[in-house]
CSV table of C-alpha atoms and ligand atoms in Angstrom, one decimal:
chain,number,residue,atom,x,y,z
A,1,UNK,CA,2.3,-13.6,22.3
A,2,UNK,CA,5.0,-12.8,19.8
A,3,UNK,CA,6.0,-9.1,19.7
A,4,UNK,CA,6.3,-6.9,16.6
A,5,UNK,CA,9.1,-8.0,14.3
A,6,UNK,CA,10.0,-5.0,12.2
A,7,UNK,CA,10.0,-5.4,8.4
A,8,UNK,CA,11.1,-2.3,6.6
A,9,UNK,CA,10.7,-2.5,2.8
A,10,UNK,CA,12.3,0.9,2.0
A,11,UNK,CA,15.3,2.1,4.0
A,12,UNK,CA,17.7,4.9,3.5
A,13,UNK,CA,21.3,3.7,4.3
A,14,UNK,CA,24.4,5.9,3.9
A,15,UNK,CA,24.0,7.1,0.3
A,16,UNK,CA,21.4,4.7,-1.1
A,17,UNK,CA,18.0,3.1,-0.7
A,18,UNK,CA,17.7,-0.5,0.3
A,19,UNK,CA,14.5,-2.2,-1.0
A,20,UNK,CA,13.4,-5.7,0.1
A,21,UNK,CA,12.9,-7.4,-3.2
A,22,UNK,CA,9.2,-8.3,-3.0
A,23,UNK,CA,9.2,-10.2,-6.3
A,24,UNK,CA,11.5,-12.9,-4.6
A,25,UNK,CA,9.6,-13.5,-1.4
A,26,UNK,CA,8.9,-15.9,0.2
A,27,UNK,CA,11.5,-18.1,-1.5
A,28,UNK,CA,14.3,-15.7,-1.0
A,29,UNK,CA,14.8,-12.6,1.3
A,30,UNK,CA,17.0,-10.3,-0.7
A,31,UNK,CA,17.7,-6.6,-0.6
A,32,UNK,CA,18.3,-4.5,-3.7
A,33,UNK,CA,20.5,-1.4,-3.5
A,34,UNK,CA,19.1,1.6,-5.4
A,35,UNK,CA,21.5,4.5,-6.2
A,36,UNK,CA,20.0,6.0,-9.3
A,37,UNK,CA,16.5,7.4,-9.9
A,38,UNK,CA,16.1,5.3,-13.1
A,39,UNK,CA,16.6,2.2,-11.0
A,40,UNK,CA,13.9,3.4,-8.6
A,41,UNK,CA,11.5,3.9,-11.5
A,42,UNK,CA,12.2,0.3,-12.6
A,43,UNK,CA,11.8,-1.0,-9.1
A,44,UNK,CA,8.4,0.5,-8.7
A,45,UNK,CA,7.2,-0.6,-12.2
A,46,UNK,CA,8.4,-4.1,-11.7
A,47,UNK,CA,7.0,-4.3,-8.2
A,48,UNK,CA,10.2,-4.9,-6.4
A,49,UNK,CA,8.6,-2.4,-4.1
A,50,UNK,CA,4.8,-2.2,-4.1
A,51,UNK,CA,1.9,-1.2,-1.9
A,52,UNK,CA,0.4,2.3,-1.9
A,53,UNK,CA,2.3,3.9,1.0
A,54,UNK,CA,5.6,2.0,0.2
A,55,UNK,CA,5.7,3.3,-3.4
A,56,UNK,CA,5.1,6.8,-2.0
A,57,UNK,CA,8.1,6.5,0.3
A,58,UNK,CA,10.2,4.9,-2.5
A,59,UNK,CA,9.3,7.8,-4.9
A,60,UNK,CA,10.2,10.4,-2.3
A,61,UNK,CA,13.7,8.9,-2.1
A,62,UNK,CA,13.7,8.5,-5.8
A,63,UNK,CA,13.4,12.3,-6.3
A,64,UNK,CA,16.4,12.8,-4.0
A,65,UNK,CA,18.4,10.3,-6.0
A,66,UNK,CA,17.4,12.2,-9.2
A,67,UNK,CA,18.2,15.5,-7.5
A,68,UNK,CA,21.7,14.2,-6.7
A,69,UNK,CA,22.2,13.3,-10.4
A,70,UNK,CA,21.4,16.8,-11.7
A,71,UNK,CA,24.6,18.8,-12.3
A,72,UNK,CA,22.9,22.1,-13.2
A,73,UNK,CA,23.8,25.1,-11.0
A,74,UNK,CA,21.0,27.5,-12.0
A,75,UNK,CA,18.1,27.2,-9.6
A,76,UNK,CA,15.3,27.5,-12.2
A,77,UNK,CA,17.0,25.0,-14.5
A,78,UNK,CA,17.6,22.7,-11.6
A,79,UNK,CA,13.9,22.8,-10.5
A,80,UNK,CA,12.9,22.2,-14.1
A,81,UNK,CA,15.1,19.1,-14.3
A,82,UNK,CA,13.7,18.0,-10.9
A,83,UNK,CA,10.2,18.3,-12.4
A,84,UNK,CA,11.3,15.8,-15.1
A,85,UNK,CA,12.6,13.5,-12.4
A,86,UNK,CA,9.3,13.6,-10.5
A,87,UNK,CA,7.3,13.0,-13.7
A,88,UNK,CA,9.4,9.8,-14.5
A,89,UNK,CA,8.4,8.5,-11.0
A,90,UNK,CA,4.8,9.6,-11.4
A,91,UNK,CA,4.5,7.6,-14.6
A,92,UNK,CA,5.3,4.3,-12.9
A,93,UNK,CA,1.9,3.2,-11.5
A,94,UNK,CA,-1.4,5.1,-11.9
A,95,UNK,CA,-3.8,3.9,-9.2
A,96,UNK,CA,-2.2,4.4,-5.8
A,97,UNK,CA,-2.6,8.1,-5.0
A,98,UNK,CA,0.1,7.9,-2.2
A,99,UNK,CA,2.7,8.0,-5.1
A,100,UNK,CA,1.4,11.4,-6.3
A,101,UNK,CA,0.8,12.6,-2.8
A,102,UNK,CA,4.5,12.0,-1.9
A,103,UNK,CA,5.8,13.4,-5.1
A,104,UNK,CA,3.8,16.6,-4.7
A,105,UNK,CA,4.9,17.0,-1.1
A,106,UNK,CA,8.6,16.6,-2.0
A,107,UNK,CA,8.3,19.0,-5.0
A,108,UNK,CA,6.5,21.6,-2.9
A,109,UNK,CA,9.4,21.5,-0.4
A,110,UNK,CA,12.0,21.7,-3.2
A,111,UNK,CA,10.3,24.8,-4.8
A,112,UNK,CA,9.8,26.5,-1.4
A,113,UNK,CA,13.5,26.1,-0.4
A,114,UNK,CA,15.6,29.1,-1.0
A,115,UNK,CA,19.4,29.0,-1.1
A,116,UNK,CA,21.8,26.8,-2.9
A,117,UNK,CA,21.2,23.6,-5.0
A,118,UNK,CA,22.8,21.7,-2.2
A,119,UNK,CA,20.3,23.1,0.3
A,120,UNK,CA,17.4,22.1,-1.9
A,121,UNK,CA,18.8,18.6,-2.2
A,122,UNK,CA,19.3,18.4,1.5
A,123,UNK,CA,15.7,19.5,2.1
A,124,UNK,CA,14.4,16.9,-0.3
A,125,UNK,CA,16.2,14.1,1.5
A,126,UNK,CA,14.9,15.5,4.9
A,127,UNK,CA,11.3,15.5,3.6
A,128,UNK,CA,11.7,11.9,2.2
A,129,UNK,CA,12.9,10.8,5.7
A,130,UNK,CA,9.9,12.6,7.2
A,131,UNK,CA,7.4,10.8,4.9
A,132,UNK,CA,8.9,7.4,5.8
A,133,UNK,CA,8.9,8.1,9.6
A,134,UNK,CA,5.4,9.5,9.5
A,135,UNK,CA,4.1,6.5,7.6
A,136,UNK,CA,5.4,4.1,10.2
A,137,UNK,CA,3.8,6.0,13.0
A,138,UNK,CA,0.6,6.4,10.9
A,139,UNK,CA,0.3,2.6,10.5
A,140,UNK,CA,0.7,2.1,14.2
A,141,UNK,CA,-2.1,4.5,14.8
A,142,UNK,CA,-4.3,2.8,12.2
A,143,UNK,CA,-3.6,-0.5,14.1
A,144,UNK,CA,-4.6,1.1,17.4
A,145,UNK,CA,-7.8,2.7,16.0
A,146,UNK,CA,-8.8,-0.5,14.2
A,147,UNK,CA,-9.1,-2.3,17.6
A,148,UNK,CA,-11.9,0.0,18.6
A,149,UNK,CA,-14.2,-1.3,15.8
A,150,UNK,CA,-13.3,-5.0,15.6
A,151,UNK,CA,-16.3,-7.1,16.6
A,152,UNK,CA,-16.2,-8.1,20.3
A,153,UNK,CA,-17.7,-11.5,19.7
A,154,UNK,CA,-16.2,-14.0,19.4
A,155,UNK,CA,-13.5,-13.0,21.7
A,156,UNK,CA,-10.8,-14.1,19.3
A,157,UNK,CA,-11.5,-13.1,15.7
A,158,UNK,CA,-11.0,-14.8,12.4
A,159,UNK,CA,-10.0,-11.9,10.1
A,160,UNK,CA,-10.0,-12.2,6.3
A,161,UNK,CA,-7.7,-9.9,4.3
A,162,UNK,CA,-6.9,-9.5,0.6
A,163,UNK,CA,-3.6,-8.8,-1.1
A,164,UNK,CA,-0.8,-7.4,1.1
A,165,UNK,CA,-1.5,-4.3,3.1
A,166,UNK,CA,1.3,-5.1,5.5
A,167,UNK,CA,4.6,-3.8,6.6
A,168,UNK,CA,5.9,-4.7,3.1
A,169,UNK,CA,3.3,-2.3,1.6
A,170,UNK,CA,4.1,0.6,3.8
A,171,UNK,CA,7.1,2.0,5.6
A,172,UNK,CA,6.6,-0.8,8.1
A,173,UNK,CA,3.8,-2.3,10.3
A,174,UNK,CA,1.1,-2.1,7.7
A,175,UNK,CA,-2.5,-0.8,7.4
A,176,UNK,CA,-4.8,-3.9,7.3
A,177,UNK,CA,-2.0,-5.9,8.8
A,178,UNK,CA,-1.4,-3.1,11.3
A,179,UNK,CA,-4.9,-3.9,12.6
A,180,UNK,CA,-3.9,-7.6,12.6
A,181,UNK,CA,-0.7,-6.8,14.5
A,182,UNK,CA,-2.6,-4.8,17.1
A,183,UNK,CA,-5.3,-7.4,17.5
A,184,UNK,CA,-2.7,-10.1,17.8
A,185,UNK,CA,-0.8,-8.1,20.5
A,186,UNK,CA,-4.1,-7.6,22.4
A,187,UNK,CA,-5.0,-11.3,22.1
A,188,UNK,CA,-8.1,-10.5,20.1
A,189,UNK,CA,-7.1,-12.6,17.1
A,190,UNK,CA,-7.5,-16.3,16.5
A,191,UNK,CA,-6.1,-16.3,12.9
A,192,UNK,CA,-5.8,-14.5,9.7
A,193,UNK,CA,-7.4,-15.8,6.5
A,194,UNK,CA,-5.3,-14.7,3.5
A,195,UNK,CA,-6.8,-14.6,0.0
A,196,UNK,CA,-4.0,-15.7,-2.4
A,197,UNK,CA,-4.8,-12.6,-4.6
A,198,UNK,CA,-4.6,-13.7,-8.2
A,199,UNK,CA,-2.8,-12.9,-10.4
A,200,UNK,CA,0.4,-11.7,-8.6
A,201,UNK,CA,-0.3,-13.6,-5.4
A,202,UNK,CA,0.6,-10.9,-2.9
A,203,UNK,CA,-1.7,-12.7,-0.3
A,204,UNK,CA,0.0,-16.1,-0.8
A,205,UNK,CA,3.5,-14.8,-1.0
A,206,UNK,CA,3.7,-11.7,1.2
A,207,UNK,CA,0.8,-11.7,3.7
A,208,UNK,CA,1.4,-15.2,4.8
A,209,UNK,CA,5.1,-14.5,5.0
A,210,UNK,CA,4.6,-11.5,7.3
A,211,UNK,CA,2.2,-13.6,9.5
A,212,UNK,CA,4.6,-16.5,9.7
A,213,UNK,CA,7.5,-14.1,10.6
A,214,UNK,CA,5.5,-13.1,13.7
A,215,UNK,CA,3.9,-16.4,14.6
A,216,UNK,CA,0.4,-15.2,13.7
A,217,UNK,CA,-1.7,-18.2,12.7
A,218,UNK,CA,-2.6,-17.8,9.0
A,219,UNK,CA,-4.7,-19.9,6.7
A,220,UNK,CA,-4.2,-19.4,2.9
A,221,UNK,CA,-7.3,-19.7,0.7
A,222,UNK,CA,-7.8,-19.0,-3.0
A,223,UNK,CA,-9.8,-15.9,-3.8
A,224,UNK,CA,-12.8,-18.0,-4.9
A,225,UNK,CA,-13.0,-19.7,-1.5
A,226,UNK,CA,-13.9,-16.6,0.4
A,227,UNK,CA,-17.7,-16.8,0.0
A,228,UNK,CA,-17.7,-20.4,1.0
A,229,UNK,CA,-15.7,-19.7,4.2
A,230,UNK,CA,-18.1,-16.8,5.0
A,231,UNK,CA,-21.1,-19.1,4.6
A,232,UNK,CA,-19.5,-21.7,6.8
A,233,UNK,CA,-19.1,-19.0,9.5
A,234,UNK,CA,-15.4,-19.1,9.7
A,235,UNK,CA,-14.9,-15.4,9.0
A,236,UNK,CA,-15.8,-12.7,11.6
A,237,UNK,CA,-14.5,-9.6,9.9
A,238,UNK,CA,-12.8,-8.4,6.7
A,239,UNK,CA,-10.1,-5.8,6.8
A,240,UNK,CA,-8.3,-4.7,3.6
A,241,UNK,CA,-6.1,-1.8,2.5
A,242,UNK,CA,-6.7,0.8,-0.2
A,243,UNK,CA,-4.8,2.4,-3.1
A,244,UNK,CA,-7.0,5.4,-3.5
A,245,UNK,CA,-10.2,6.4,-1.8
A,246,UNK,CA,-12.5,9.0,-3.4
A,247,UNK,CA,-14.1,11.8,-1.4
A,248,UNK,CA,-17.4,9.8,-1.1
A,249,UNK,CA,-15.6,6.8,0.4
A,250,UNK,CA,-15.5,4.5,-2.7
A,251,UNK,CA,-12.2,2.6,-2.3
A,252,UNK,CA,-9.9,1.2,-4.9
A,253,UNK,CA,-7.9,-1.8,-3.8
A,254,UNK,CA,-6.4,-4.9,-5.3
A,255,UNK,CA,-8.6,-6.7,-7.9
A,256,UNK,CA,-10.9,-9.0,-6.1
A,257,UNK,CA,-11.6,-6.7,-3.2
A,258,UNK,CA,-15.0,-5.7,-4.6
A,259,UNK,CA,-16.3,-9.2,-4.8
A,260,UNK,CA,-15.1,-9.8,-1.2
A,261,UNK,CA,-17.1,-6.8,-0.1
A,262,UNK,CA,-20.2,-8.1,-1.8
A,263,UNK,CA,-19.8,-11.5,-0.2
A,264,UNK,CA,-19.3,-9.9,3.2
A,265,UNK,CA,-22.5,-7.9,2.8
A,266,UNK,CA,-24.4,-11.0,1.8
A,267,UNK,CA,-23.2,-12.8,4.9
A,268,UNK,CA,-23.6,-9.8,7.3
A,269,UNK,CA,-19.9,-9.6,8.0
A,270,UNK,CA,-18.4,-6.2,8.7
A,271,UNK,CA,-16.0,-5.0,5.9
A,272,UNK,CA,-13.4,-2.4,6.8
A,273,UNK,CA,-10.9,-0.5,4.8
A,274,UNK,CA,-7.7,0.5,6.6
A,275,UNK,CA,-5.7,3.4,5.0
A,276,UNK,CA,-3.8,6.6,5.9
A,277,UNK,CA,-5.4,9.9,5.1
A,278,UNK,CA,-2.7,10.2,2.3
A,279,UNK,CA,-4.7,7.5,0.4
A,280,UNK,CA,-7.8,9.7,0.2
A,281,UNK,CA,-8.1,11.7,-3.0
A,282,UNK,CA,-10.4,14.6,-2.2
A,283,UNK,CA,-10.2,15.8,-5.7
A,284,UNK,CA,-12.2,12.8,-6.9
A,285,UNK,CA,-15.9,12.9,-6.0
A,286,UNK,CA,-16.4,9.2,-6.6
A,287,UNK,CA,-14.7,5.9,-7.3
A,288,UNK,CA,-15.5,5.8,-11.0
A,289,UNK,CA,-13.0,8.6,-11.5
A,290,UNK,CA,-10.1,6.5,-10.1
A,291,UNK,CA,-7.7,5.4,-12.8
A,292,UNK,CA,-7.3,1.6,-12.8
A,293,UNK,CA,-4.0,0.2,-13.8
A,294,UNK,CA,-4.0,-2.6,-16.4
A,295,UNK,CA,-0.9,-4.8,-16.2
A,296,UNK,CA,0.7,-7.2,-18.7
A,297,UNK,CA,-1.4,-10.2,-19.8
A,298,UNK,CA,1.5,-12.5,-19.0
A,299,UNK,CA,0.4,-12.1,-15.3
A,300,UNK,CA,-2.7,-14.1,-16.2
A,301,UNK,CA,-1.8,-16.3,-19.1
A,302,UNK,CA,1.3,-17.8,-17.5
A,303,UNK,CA,1.9,-19.5,-14.2
A,304,UNK,CA,5.5,-19.8,-13.3
A,305,UNK,CA,6.9,-20.6,-16.7
A,306,UNK,CA,3.8,-22.6,-17.9
A,307,UNK,CA,1.2,-21.0,-20.2
A,308,UNK,CA,-2.3,-22.0,-18.9
A,309,UNK,CA,-4.5,-21.2,-21.8
A,310,UNK,CA,-4.3,-21.7,-25.6
A,311,UNK,CA,-3.0,-19.1,-28.1
A,312,UNK,CA,-5.7,-17.0,-29.6
A,313,UNK,CA,-7.3,-16.0,-26.2
A,314,UNK,CA,-7.7,-12.3,-25.4
A,315,UNK,CA,-6.9,-10.8,-22.0
A,316,UNK,CA,-8.1,-8.2,-19.6
A,317,UNK,CA,-5.9,-7.7,-16.5
A,318,UNK,CA,-7.1,-4.8,-14.3
A,319,UNK,CA,-4.9,-4.6,-11.2
A,320,UNK,CA,-7.5,-2.9,-9.0
A,321,UNK,CA,-11.2,-2.6,-8.5
A,322,UNK,CA,-13.4,-0.1,-6.7
A,323,UNK,CA,-15.6,-1.1,-3.7
A,324,UNK,CA,-18.6,1.2,-3.4
A,325,UNK,CA,-18.9,3.2,-0.2
A,326,UNK,CA,-22.2,1.5,0.8
A,327,UNK,CA,-20.4,-1.8,1.2
A,328,UNK,CA,-17.8,-0.3,3.6
A,329,UNK,CA,-18.6,-0.3,7.4
A,330,UNK,CA,-15.8,2.1,8.2
A,331,UNK,CA,-12.5,3.5,7.0
A,332,UNK,CA,-9.8,3.0,9.6
A,333,UNK,CA,-7.4,5.9,9.5
A,334,UNK,CA,-4.6,7.2,11.8
A,335,UNK,CA,-7.1,9.8,13.1
A,336,UNK,CA,-9.9,7.4,13.9
A,337,UNK,CA,-12.5,5.3,12.2
A,338,UNK,CA,-15.1,7.0,10.0
A,339,UNK,CA,-18.0,6.0,7.9
A,340,UNK,CA,-17.7,6.8,4.2
A,341,UNK,CA,-20.2,9.6,4.7
A,342,UNK,CA,-18.2,11.4,7.4
A,343,UNK,CA,-14.8,10.7,5.8
A,344,UNK,CA,-14.3,14.0,4.0
A,345,UNK,CA,-15.4,16.3,6.8
A,346,UNK,CA,-13.4,14.4,9.4
A,347,UNK,CA,-10.1,13.8,7.6
A,348,UNK,CA,-9.6,16.5,5.0
A,349,UNK,CA,-8.2,19.0,7.6
A,350,UNK,CA,-5.4,16.4,8.4
A,351,UNK,CA,-4.2,16.0,4.8
A,352,UNK,CA,-0.6,17.3,4.6
A,353,UNK,CA,-0.3,19.1,1.3
B,401,MRU,O1,-0.3,-4.0,-6.9
B,401,MRU,P1,0.1,-3.8,-5.4
B,401,MRU,O2,0.7,-5.0,-4.8
B,401,MRU,O3,0.9,-2.6,-5.2
B,401,MRU,O4,-1.3,-3.6,-4.7
B,401,MRU,C1,-1.3,-3.3,-3.3
B,401,MRU,C2,-2.7,-3.2,-2.7
B,401,MRU,O5,-3.7,-3.3,-3.4
B,401,MRU,C3,-2.7,-2.9,-1.3
B,401,MRU,O6,-3.9,-3.5,-0.7
B,401,MRU,C4,-2.8,-1.4,-1.1
B,401,MRU,O7,-1.7,-0.8,-1.8
B,401,MRU,C5,-2.7,-1.0,0.3
B,401,MRU,S1,-1.1,-1.2,1.0
B,401,MRU,C6,-1.1,-0.7,2.6
């Protein structure tokens, strides 16, 4: 079996952040150097970096970059300016709660640090490093716990996933693809089925790329083929990531996840969500309260450089949907696997805030 090949989408090096440019994969592997907070804001908005935990890590480093740019010497004024920095990062993408979780965590440390401006800046960078390191470990734990709930028959599973909840979407290793990596290492996996994930094609472009990097067999299907594959009996389990999970277990993830869950239910196939506790928003009682990002219509009216519909058409392009808790067999976290009903009680004590 092939061993884990590290993919790190957000890396601090010397005095800057290195981002794998996810808009160019798989055609081109390139790295973008980010030195300014404004450039991090753009990188998150344009999805050079994407995926809930990854944008949290990126924003954490973005606050440090912003802190470095502030020349004020008065502590109160400095913290006020840092607040503005954090708000510019928070305004990038609305759905993934990890973004706000990481920003809140960094700002809390900044406010709690006494001493000089330099000391506050140093603490902010230290906390960003901690968030990145913790996320990597968290994903490995998600992978480990996921093994305990994967069906035991057949011996080697055919696992369907949606979008990209892989190393590229986290600090490394991945959530849903963390489970894939663990299952592959334990020889429990026959192959991954990857939904292409219209409109931005994270499944086709990124999930297949990660699988190919590691020699994990992967079959690409379009989103509309999933139900057919389930009916034919070629899918044993579905594992997806999440961008925000409400306290009752309703889970927002990439658009198309909800229909996948409905299809899985209809075919009696277990449907799991793999996510860190930082993806759970305990302040929201249910999924209908999760803000859903709407992205530019160009994502759906144009393919490559070709417009695929006539002028005069109207568009609706929600980037996420919410899967109701009753369709979810379990939520695979770094602290174990929980049903939606037990999620709040079992995981809230672990949330770092
Ligand atoms: O719009 P994206 O590409 O940022 O959406 C990503 C997803 O929906 C992922 O499934 C989710 O963030 C989980 S990543 C571990």
